Short mmCIF file of C-alpha atoms and ligand atoms in Angstrom, two decimals:
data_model
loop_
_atom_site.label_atom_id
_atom_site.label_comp_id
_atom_site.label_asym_id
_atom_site.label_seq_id
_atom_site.Cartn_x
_atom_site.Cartn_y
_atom_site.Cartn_z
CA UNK A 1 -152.73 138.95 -149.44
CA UNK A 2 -152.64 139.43 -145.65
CA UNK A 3 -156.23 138.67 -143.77
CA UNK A 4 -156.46 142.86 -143.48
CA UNK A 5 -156.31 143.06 -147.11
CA UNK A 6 -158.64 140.26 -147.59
CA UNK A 7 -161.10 141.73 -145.00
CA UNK A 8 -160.94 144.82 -146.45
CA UNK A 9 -161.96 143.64 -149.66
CA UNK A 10 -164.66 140.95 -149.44
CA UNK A 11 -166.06 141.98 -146.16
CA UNK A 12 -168.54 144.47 -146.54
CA UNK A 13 -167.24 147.51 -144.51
CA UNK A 14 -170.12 148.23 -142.30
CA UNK A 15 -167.96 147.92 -139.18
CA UNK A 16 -164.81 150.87 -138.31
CA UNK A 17 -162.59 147.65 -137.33
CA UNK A 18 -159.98 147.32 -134.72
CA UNK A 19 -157.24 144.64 -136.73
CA UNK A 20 -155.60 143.52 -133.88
CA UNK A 21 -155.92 139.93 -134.52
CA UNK A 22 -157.36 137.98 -131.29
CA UNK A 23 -156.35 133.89 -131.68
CA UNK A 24 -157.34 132.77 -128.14
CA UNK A 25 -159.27 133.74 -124.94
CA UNK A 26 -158.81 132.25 -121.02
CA UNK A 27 -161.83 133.97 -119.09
CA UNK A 28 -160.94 137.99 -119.25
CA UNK A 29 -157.74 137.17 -121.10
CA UNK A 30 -157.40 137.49 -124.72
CA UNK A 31 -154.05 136.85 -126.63
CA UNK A 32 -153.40 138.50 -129.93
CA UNK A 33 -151.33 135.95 -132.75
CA UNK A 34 -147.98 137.58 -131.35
CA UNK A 35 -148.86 136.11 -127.57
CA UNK A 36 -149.62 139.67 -126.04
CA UNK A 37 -152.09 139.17 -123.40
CA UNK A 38 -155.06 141.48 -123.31
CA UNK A 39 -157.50 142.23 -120.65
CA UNK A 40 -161.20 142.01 -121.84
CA UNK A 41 -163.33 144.27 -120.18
CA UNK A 42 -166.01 144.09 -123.11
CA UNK A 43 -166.76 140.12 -123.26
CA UNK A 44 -167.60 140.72 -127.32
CA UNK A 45 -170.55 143.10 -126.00
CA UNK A 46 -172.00 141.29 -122.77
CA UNK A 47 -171.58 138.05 -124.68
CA UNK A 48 -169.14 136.14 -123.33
CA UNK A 49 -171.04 135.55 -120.35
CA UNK A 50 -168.82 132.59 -119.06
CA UNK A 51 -165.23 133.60 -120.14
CA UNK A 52 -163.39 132.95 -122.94
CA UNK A 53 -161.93 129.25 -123.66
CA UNK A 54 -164.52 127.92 -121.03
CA UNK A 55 -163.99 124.24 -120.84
CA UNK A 56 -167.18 123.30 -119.73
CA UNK A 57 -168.73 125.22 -122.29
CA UNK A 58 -166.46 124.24 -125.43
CA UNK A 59 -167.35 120.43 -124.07
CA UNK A 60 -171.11 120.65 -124.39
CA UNK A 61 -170.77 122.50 -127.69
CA UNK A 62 -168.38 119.66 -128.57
CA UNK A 63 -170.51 116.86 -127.20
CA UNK A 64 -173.72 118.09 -128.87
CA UNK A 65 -172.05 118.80 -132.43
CA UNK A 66 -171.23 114.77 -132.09
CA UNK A 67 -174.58 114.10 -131.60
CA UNK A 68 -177.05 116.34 -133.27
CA UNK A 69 -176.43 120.05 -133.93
CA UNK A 70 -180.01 120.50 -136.26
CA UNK A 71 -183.01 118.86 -137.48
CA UNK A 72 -185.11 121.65 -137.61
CA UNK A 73 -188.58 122.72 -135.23
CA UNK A 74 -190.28 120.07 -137.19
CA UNK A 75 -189.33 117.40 -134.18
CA UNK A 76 -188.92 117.38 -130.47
CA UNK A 77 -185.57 119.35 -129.45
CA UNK A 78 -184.13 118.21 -125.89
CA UNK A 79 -182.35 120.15 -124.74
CA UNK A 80 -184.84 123.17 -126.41
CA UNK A 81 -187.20 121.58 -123.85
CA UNK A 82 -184.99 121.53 -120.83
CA UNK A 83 -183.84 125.42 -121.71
CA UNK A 84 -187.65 126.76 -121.88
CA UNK A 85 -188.10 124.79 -118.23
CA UNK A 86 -184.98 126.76 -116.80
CA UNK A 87 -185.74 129.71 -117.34
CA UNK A 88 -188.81 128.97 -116.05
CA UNK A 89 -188.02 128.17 -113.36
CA UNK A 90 -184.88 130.43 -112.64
CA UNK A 91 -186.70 133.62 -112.97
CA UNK A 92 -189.82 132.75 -111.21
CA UNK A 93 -192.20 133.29 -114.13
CA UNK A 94 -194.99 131.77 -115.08
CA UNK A 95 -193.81 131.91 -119.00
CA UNK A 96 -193.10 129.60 -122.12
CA UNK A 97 -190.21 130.89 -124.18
CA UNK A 98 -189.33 131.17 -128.25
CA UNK A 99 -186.18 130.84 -129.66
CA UNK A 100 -184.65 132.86 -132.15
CA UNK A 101 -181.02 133.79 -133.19
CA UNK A 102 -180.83 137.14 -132.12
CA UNK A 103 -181.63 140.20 -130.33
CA UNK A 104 -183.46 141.97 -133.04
CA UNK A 105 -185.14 138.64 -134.11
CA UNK A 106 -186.31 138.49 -130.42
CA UNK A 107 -187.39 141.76 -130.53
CA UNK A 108 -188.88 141.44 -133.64
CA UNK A 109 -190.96 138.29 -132.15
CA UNK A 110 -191.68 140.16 -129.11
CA UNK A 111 -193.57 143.01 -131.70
CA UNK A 112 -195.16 140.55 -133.27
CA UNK A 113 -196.68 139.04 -130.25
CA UNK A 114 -197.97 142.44 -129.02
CA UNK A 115 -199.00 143.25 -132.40
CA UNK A 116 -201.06 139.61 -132.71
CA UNK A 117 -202.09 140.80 -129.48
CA UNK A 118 -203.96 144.30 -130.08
CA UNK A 119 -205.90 142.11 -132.95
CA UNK A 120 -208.90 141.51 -131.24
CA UNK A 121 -212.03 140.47 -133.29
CA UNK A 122 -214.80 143.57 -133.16
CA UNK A 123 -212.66 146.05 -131.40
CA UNK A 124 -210.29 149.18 -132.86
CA UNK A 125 -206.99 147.45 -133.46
CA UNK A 126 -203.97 148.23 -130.78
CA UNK A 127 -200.72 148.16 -132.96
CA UNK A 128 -199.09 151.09 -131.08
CA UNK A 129 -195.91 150.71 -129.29
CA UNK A 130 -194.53 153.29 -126.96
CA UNK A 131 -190.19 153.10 -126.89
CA UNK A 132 -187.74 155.37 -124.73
CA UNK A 133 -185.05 157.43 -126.62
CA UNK A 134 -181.83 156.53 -126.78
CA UNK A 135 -183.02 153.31 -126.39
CA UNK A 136 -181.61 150.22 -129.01
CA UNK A 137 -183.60 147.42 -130.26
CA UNK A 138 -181.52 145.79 -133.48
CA UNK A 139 -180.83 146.34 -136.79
CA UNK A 140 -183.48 144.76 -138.74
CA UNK A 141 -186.07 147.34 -140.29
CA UNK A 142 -188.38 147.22 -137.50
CA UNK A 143 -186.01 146.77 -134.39
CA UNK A 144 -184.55 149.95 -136.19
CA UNK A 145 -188.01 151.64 -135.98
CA UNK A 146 -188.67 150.39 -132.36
CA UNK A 147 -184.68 152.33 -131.47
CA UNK A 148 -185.73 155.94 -130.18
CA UNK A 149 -182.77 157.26 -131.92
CA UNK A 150 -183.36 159.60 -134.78
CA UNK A 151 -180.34 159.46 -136.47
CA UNK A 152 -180.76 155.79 -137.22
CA UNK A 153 -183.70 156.43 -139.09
CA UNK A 154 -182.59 158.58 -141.45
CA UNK A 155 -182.07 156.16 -144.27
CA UNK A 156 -183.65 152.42 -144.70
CA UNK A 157 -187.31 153.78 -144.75
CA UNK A 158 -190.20 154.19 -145.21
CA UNK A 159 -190.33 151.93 -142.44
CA UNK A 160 -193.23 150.16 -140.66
CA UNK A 161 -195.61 152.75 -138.52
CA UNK A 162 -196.52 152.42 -135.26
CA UNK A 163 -193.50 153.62 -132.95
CA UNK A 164 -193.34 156.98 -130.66
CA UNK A 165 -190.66 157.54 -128.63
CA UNK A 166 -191.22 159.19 -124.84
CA UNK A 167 -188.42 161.36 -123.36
CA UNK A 168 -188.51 159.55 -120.65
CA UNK A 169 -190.31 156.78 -118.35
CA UNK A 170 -192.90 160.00 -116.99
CA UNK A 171 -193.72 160.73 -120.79
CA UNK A 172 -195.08 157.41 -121.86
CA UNK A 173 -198.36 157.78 -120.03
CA UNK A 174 -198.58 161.14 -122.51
CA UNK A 175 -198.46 159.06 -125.53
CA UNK A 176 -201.10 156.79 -124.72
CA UNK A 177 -203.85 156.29 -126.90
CA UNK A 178 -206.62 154.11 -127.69
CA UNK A 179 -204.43 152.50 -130.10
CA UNK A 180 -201.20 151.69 -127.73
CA UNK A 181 -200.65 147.97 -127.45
CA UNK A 182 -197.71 147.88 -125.78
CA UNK A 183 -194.24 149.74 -124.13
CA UNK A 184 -190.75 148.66 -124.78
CA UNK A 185 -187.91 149.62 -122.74
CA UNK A 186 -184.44 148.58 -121.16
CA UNK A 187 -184.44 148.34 -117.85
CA UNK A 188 -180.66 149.48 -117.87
CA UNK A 189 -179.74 151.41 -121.06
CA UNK A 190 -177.01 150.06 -122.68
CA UNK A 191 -175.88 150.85 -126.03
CA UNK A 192 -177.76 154.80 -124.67
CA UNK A 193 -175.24 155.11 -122.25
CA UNK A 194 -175.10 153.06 -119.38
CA UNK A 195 -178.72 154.03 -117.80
CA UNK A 196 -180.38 152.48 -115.48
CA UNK A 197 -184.32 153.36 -114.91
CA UNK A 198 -185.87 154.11 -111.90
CA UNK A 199 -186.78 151.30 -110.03
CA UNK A 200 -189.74 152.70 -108.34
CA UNK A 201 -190.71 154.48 -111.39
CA UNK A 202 -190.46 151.25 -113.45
CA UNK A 203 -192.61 149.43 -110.58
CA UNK A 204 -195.54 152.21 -111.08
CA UNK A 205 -195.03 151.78 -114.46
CA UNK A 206 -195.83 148.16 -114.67
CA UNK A 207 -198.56 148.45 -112.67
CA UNK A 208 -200.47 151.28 -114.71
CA UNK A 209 -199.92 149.16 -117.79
CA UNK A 210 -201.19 145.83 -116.01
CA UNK A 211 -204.27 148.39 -115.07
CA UNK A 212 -204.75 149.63 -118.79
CA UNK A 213 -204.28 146.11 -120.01
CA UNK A 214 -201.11 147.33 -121.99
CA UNK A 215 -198.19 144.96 -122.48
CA UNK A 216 -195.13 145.61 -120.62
CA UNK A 217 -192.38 144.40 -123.39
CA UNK A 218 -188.58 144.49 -122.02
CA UNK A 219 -185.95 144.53 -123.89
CA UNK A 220 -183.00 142.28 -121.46
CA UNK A 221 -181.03 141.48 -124.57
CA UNK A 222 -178.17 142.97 -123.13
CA UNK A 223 -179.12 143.25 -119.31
CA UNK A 224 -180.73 139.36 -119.08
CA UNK A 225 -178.49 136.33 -118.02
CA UNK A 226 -177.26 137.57 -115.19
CA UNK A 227 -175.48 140.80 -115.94
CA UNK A 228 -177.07 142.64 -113.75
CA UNK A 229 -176.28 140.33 -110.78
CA UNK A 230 -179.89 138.69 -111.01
CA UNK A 231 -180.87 136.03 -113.76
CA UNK A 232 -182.75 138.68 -115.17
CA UNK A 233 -182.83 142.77 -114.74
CA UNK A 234 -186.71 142.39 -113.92
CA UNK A 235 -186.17 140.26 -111.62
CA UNK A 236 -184.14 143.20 -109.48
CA UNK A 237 -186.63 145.96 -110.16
CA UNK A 238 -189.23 143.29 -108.87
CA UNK A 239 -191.92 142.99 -111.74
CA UNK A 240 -193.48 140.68 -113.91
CA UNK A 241 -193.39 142.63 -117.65
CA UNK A 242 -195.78 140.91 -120.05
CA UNK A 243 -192.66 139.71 -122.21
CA UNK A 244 -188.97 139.42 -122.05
CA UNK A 245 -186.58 139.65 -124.81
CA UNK A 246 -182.97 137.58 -124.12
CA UNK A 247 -179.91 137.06 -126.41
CA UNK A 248 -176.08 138.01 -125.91
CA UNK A 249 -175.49 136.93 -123.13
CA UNK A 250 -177.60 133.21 -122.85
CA UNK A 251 -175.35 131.41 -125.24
CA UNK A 252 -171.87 132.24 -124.32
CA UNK A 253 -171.03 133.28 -127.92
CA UNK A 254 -173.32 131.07 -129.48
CA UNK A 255 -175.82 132.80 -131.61
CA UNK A 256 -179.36 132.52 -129.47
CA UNK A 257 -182.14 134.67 -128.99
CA UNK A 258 -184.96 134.06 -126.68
CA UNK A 259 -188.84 136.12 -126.36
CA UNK A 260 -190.25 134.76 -122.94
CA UNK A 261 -194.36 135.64 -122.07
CA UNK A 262 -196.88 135.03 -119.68
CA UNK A 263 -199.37 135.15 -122.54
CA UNK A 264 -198.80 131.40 -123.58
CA UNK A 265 -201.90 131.44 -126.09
CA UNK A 266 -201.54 134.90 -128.25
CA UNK A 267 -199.14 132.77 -130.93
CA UNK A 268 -200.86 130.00 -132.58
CA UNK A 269 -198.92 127.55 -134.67
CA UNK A 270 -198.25 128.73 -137.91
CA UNK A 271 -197.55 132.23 -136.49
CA UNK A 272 -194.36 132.84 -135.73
CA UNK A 273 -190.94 130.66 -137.24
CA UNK A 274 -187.50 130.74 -137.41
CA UNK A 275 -185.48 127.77 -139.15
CA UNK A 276 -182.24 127.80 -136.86
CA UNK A 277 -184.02 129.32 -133.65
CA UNK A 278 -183.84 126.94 -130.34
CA UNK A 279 -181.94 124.00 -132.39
CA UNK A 280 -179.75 121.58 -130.55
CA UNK A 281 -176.41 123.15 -130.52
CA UNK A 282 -177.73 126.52 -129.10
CA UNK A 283 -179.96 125.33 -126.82
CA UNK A 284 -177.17 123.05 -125.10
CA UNK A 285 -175.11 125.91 -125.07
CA UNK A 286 -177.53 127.86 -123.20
CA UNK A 287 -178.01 125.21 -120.62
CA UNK A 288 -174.46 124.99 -120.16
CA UNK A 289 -174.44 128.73 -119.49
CA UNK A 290 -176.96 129.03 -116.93
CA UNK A 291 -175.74 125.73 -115.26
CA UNK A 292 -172.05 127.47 -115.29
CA UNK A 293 -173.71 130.94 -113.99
CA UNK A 294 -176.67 129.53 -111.13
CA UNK A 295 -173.79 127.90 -109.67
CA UNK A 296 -171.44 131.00 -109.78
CA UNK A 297 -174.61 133.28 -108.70
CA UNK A 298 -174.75 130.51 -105.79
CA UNK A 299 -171.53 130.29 -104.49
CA UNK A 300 -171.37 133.85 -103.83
CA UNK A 301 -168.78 134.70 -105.93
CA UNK A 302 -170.98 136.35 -108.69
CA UNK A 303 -172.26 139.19 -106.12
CA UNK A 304 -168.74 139.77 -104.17
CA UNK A 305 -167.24 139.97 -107.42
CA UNK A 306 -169.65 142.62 -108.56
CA UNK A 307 -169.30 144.78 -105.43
CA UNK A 308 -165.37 144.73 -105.60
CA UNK A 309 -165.71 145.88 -109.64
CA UNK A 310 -168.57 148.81 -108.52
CA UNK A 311 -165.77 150.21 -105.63
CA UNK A 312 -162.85 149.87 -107.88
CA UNK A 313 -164.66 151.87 -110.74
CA UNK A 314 -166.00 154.59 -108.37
CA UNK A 315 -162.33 155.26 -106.89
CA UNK A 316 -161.66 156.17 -110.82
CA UNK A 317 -164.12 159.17 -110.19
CA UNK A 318 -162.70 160.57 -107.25
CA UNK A 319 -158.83 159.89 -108.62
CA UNK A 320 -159.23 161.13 -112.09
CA UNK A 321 -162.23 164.70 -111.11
CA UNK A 322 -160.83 166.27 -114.01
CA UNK A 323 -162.09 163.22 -116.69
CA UNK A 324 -164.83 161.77 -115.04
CA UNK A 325 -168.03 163.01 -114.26
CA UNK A 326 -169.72 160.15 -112.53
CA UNK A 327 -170.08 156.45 -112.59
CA UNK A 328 -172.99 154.66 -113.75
CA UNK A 329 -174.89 151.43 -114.52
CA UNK A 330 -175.43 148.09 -112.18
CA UNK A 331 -174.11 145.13 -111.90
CA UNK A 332 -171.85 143.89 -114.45
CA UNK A 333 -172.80 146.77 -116.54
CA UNK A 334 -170.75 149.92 -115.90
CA UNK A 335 -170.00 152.96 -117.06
CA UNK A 336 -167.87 155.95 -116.52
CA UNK A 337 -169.59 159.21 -117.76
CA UNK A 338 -166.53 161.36 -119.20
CA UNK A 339 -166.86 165.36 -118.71
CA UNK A 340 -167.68 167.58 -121.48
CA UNK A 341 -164.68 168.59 -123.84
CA UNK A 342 -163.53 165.24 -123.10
CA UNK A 343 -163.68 162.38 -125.46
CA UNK A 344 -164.42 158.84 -124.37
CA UNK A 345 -162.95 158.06 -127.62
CA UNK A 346 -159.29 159.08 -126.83
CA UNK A 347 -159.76 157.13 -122.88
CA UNK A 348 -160.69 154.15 -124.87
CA UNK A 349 -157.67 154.24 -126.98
CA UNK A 350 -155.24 154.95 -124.62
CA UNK A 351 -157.07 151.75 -122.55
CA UNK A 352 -156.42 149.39 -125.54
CA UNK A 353 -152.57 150.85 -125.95
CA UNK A 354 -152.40 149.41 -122.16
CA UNK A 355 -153.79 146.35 -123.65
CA UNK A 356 -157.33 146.68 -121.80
CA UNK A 357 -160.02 146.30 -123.71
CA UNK A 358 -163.41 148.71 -122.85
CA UNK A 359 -165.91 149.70 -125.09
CA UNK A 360 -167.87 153.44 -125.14
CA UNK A 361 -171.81 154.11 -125.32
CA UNK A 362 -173.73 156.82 -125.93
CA UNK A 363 -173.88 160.17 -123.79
CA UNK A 364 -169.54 160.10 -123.62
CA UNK A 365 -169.45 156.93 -121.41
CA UNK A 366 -166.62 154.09 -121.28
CA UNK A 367 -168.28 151.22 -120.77
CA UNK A 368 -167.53 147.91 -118.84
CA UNK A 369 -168.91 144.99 -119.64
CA UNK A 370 -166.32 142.21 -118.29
CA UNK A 371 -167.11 138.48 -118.48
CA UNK A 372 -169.06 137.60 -115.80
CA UNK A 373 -167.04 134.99 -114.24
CA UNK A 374 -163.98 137.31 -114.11
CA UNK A 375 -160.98 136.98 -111.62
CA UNK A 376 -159.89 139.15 -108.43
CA UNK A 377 -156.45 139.05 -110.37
CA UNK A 378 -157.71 139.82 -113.97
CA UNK A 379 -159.84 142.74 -112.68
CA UNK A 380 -156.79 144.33 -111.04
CA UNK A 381 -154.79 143.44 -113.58
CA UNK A 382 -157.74 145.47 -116.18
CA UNK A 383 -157.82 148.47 -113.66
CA UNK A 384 -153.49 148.61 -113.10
CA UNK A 385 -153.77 149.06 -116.84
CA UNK A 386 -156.62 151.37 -116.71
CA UNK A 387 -155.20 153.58 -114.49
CA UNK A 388 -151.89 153.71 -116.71
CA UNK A 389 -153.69 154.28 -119.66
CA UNK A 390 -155.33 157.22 -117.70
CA UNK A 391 -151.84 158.52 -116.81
CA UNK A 392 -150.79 158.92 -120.26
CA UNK A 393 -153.63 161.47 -121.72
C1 PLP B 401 -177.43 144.25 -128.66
C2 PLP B 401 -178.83 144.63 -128.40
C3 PLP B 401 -179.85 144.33 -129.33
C4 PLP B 401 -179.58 143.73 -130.68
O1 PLP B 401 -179.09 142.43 -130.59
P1 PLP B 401 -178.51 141.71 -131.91
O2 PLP B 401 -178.20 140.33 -131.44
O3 PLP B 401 -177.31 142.48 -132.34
O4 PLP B 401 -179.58 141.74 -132.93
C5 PLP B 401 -181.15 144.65 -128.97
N1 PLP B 401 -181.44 145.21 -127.79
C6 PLP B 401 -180.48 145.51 -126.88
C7 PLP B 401 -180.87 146.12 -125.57
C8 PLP B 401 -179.15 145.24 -127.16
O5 PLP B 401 -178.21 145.56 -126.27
#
C-alpha cells in the first residue's frame, strides 16, 4: 500500500489534497522525497512564522521535550508565565492572556468572554455579536456561526443564536441593539480575500464601541505575530480592541492558540479550560518565536524585506494587465486579485508546476503568505518561478 492509498483510506477525506510528498523544509525551501526543491510562498497558512527547519526553534522544542512537555494547568507553567509577560509587553497592552490550541478555540474563548461579559446581574442580557462577511472564525460549531459566510452554514445546524453579519465596517452601527455585546472582525481579511479594513474607519470604530461600552473582539489569528510587519495588526491601525485572538502564526508550527484582554476579571476560575492549552512545549515554542521575530523586526530586516516583497508583487500587476486586476493586503500578507473570467485556480497550478508554492482566497485572489524570515534570494527565486509559471497560461 503506498502512503496515497493509505491516506486515502483511513484519513477522513475532508481535505481536496495536493500528494506531493514534502520530507524537509530550510526557511522558504521545501524538498519533496525525490530532492526537488520548492519555494514556499504559503508557510502552511501564515504558520511557519520562522522558516522551515529553524534551528533555534527545533532546539527549544528539543530542549523542553527533555525536560517537561505537560503536567497539565493544575501547576505553575514557566515558560506559560514568561509567554503571557511578552506579549505583554511587546504589544503595549495592558492584558493577561489564555492559552488554547487553536484559532477557533481562541475564538471560541474570546465569545465566551464577551458572552460572560453581557451577563450582568439585574440588567437585559448582551449576548449579541456583530461579525463582517466574508469574514472566517474556525470550524468548530460556533466559530462556524461567528464566519459571515452563508454557505458554511448550510449544514451542521441548528447552531447557537446570536450572530449578524454587517456588509461592511459602516453597517455594524445598523445592527446595534440593546442586546449587542460585542463586534468581531479581522483587521486584514484573510481567508475573504486578502482585505484589509480601513484604518481610519477601524479607529472610529473602536472608539464608538469604547463609547457604547461594546467589546471590540479581533480576530489576529492569521494577521497577529508579526505578519503584518507589527507584533500585532492592532498595533498598526493604532487601537486598543477589548480582546485579541492569536494562533498560526505564535508557535512556528506548534499547535497554540492565544485570547489576550484588558478585562482581566470577566473569567473567574472555573470558567473557562482547556487540558493541552499554554502547556510547556507550546509555550517554549512561542517564546522561541517571538525571541527569533523581535530580533528580526529589530534588525531591520523584517520591514526592508517586506517593502522589497510589496514592489516585486505590484510589478506583477503592471507586467501581467491582462490577469491581474490589482494587488492587495499588507505586510506579509498579499494578494493578487485575478480579473474576471480568470481563474486563480489555474495561476495557482501553473505556480506549483514551477515548483512555487501560493495559496488562493476568496474574491479570485492568489495569495502570499511567505515565511516571515524569508531570503532576498528565495523571494527572487519564488517570483523567477512565478513569472514562468505566468508565461505558460
Ligand atoms: C485560520 C483562521 C482561524 C481558524 O484557526 P484554526 O487554528 O484553524 O482553528 C480563525 N480566524 C482566522 C482569521 C484565521 O485565519
Amino acid at each position: 500500500m503506498t502512503l496515497q492509498e493509505m491516506d486515502l483510506t483511513y484519513v477522513l477525506p475532508t481535505y481536496a489534497r495536493n500528494y506531493v510528498h514534502f520530507v524537509r523544509g530550510e526557511n522558504s525551501m521545501l524538498f519533496d522525497e525525490e530532492g526537488n526543491d520548492y519555494v514556499d510562498f504559503g508557510s502552511g497558512i501564515a504558520v511557519c512564522s520562522v522558516g522551515h527547519g529553524n534551528p533555534r526553534l527545533a532546539e527549544a522544542i528539543c530542549d523542553q521535550a527533555k525536560r517537561l512537555i505537560h503536567t497539565s494547568n493544575l501547576y505553575l507553567i514557566e515558560p506559560q508565565a514568561r509567554l503571557a509577560k511578552r506579549l505583554a509587553e511587546l504589544s503595549g497592552y495592558d492584558i493577561q492572556t489564555f492559552f488554547a490550541n487553536s484559532g477557533a478555540e481562541a475564538n471560541e474563548g474570546a465569545i465566551k468572554i464577551a458572552r460572560r461579559y453581557g451577563e450582568v446581574e439585574g440588567e437585559v442580557k448582551r449576548y449579541k455579536i456583530i461579525t463582517l462577511e466574508h469574514s472566517f472564525h474556525g470550524r468548530t460549531i460556533t466559530a462556524l456561526k461567528a464566519t459571515g459566510q452563508e454557505a458554511m452554514h448550510t449544514y451542521f445546524g441548528p447552531f447557537p443564536d446570536g450572530f449578524v453579519y454587517a456588509r461592511d465596517i459602516a453597517n455594524i452601527y445598523d445592527l446595534i441593539d440593546d442586546h449587542t455585546v460585542a463586534v468581531m472582525i479581522e483587521l486584514v481579511q484573510g481567508e475573504g480575500g486578502v482585505q484589509p479594513m480601513d484604518r481610519d474607519e477601524v479607529q472610529q470604530l473602536a472608539e464608538e464601541l469604547k463609547r457604547r461600552d461594546i467589546l471590540l473582539i479581533v480576530d489576529e489569528v492569521q494577521t497577529g505575530i508579526y505578519r503584518t510587519g507589527e507584533l500585532l495588526a492592532s498595533n498598526l491601525y493604532g487601537i486598543t480592541p477589548d480582546i485579541i485572538t492569536l494562533a498560526k502564526g505564535l508557535g512556528g508550527g506548534v499547535p497554540i492558540g492565544a485570547i489576550m484582554t484588558t478585562h482581566k476579571g470577566i473569567l473567574k476560575a472555573g470558567d473557562h479550560g482547556s487540558t493541552f492549552g499554554g502547556n510547556f512545549l507550546s509555550t517554549r515554542a512561542a517564546l522561541e518565536v517571538l525571541d527569533i521575530l523581535e530580533g528580526h523586526k529589530d534588525s531591520g530586516e523584517l520591514d526592508h524585506m517586506l517593502l522589497l516583497f510589496e514592489e516585486r508583487l505590484k510589478r506583477f500587476v503592471t507586467e501581467y494587465p491582462d490577469l491581474f486586476e490589482k494587488e492587495v493586503g499588507t505586510g506579509f500578507m498579499r494578494g493578487l486579485r485575478v480579473r474576471e473570467g480568470k481563474d486563480a485556480g489555474d495561476i495557482i497550478k501553473a505556480a506549483f508546476e514551477q515548483r512555487l508554492v501560493v495559496l488562493k482566497a476568496g474574491k479570485n485572489t492568489v495569495r502570499f503568505l511567505p515565511v516571515l524570515t524569508i531570503t532576498k534570494e528565495e523571494m527572487e527565486l519564488g517570483f523567477a518561478r512565478f513569472k514562468a509559471a505566468l508565461d505558460t497560461l
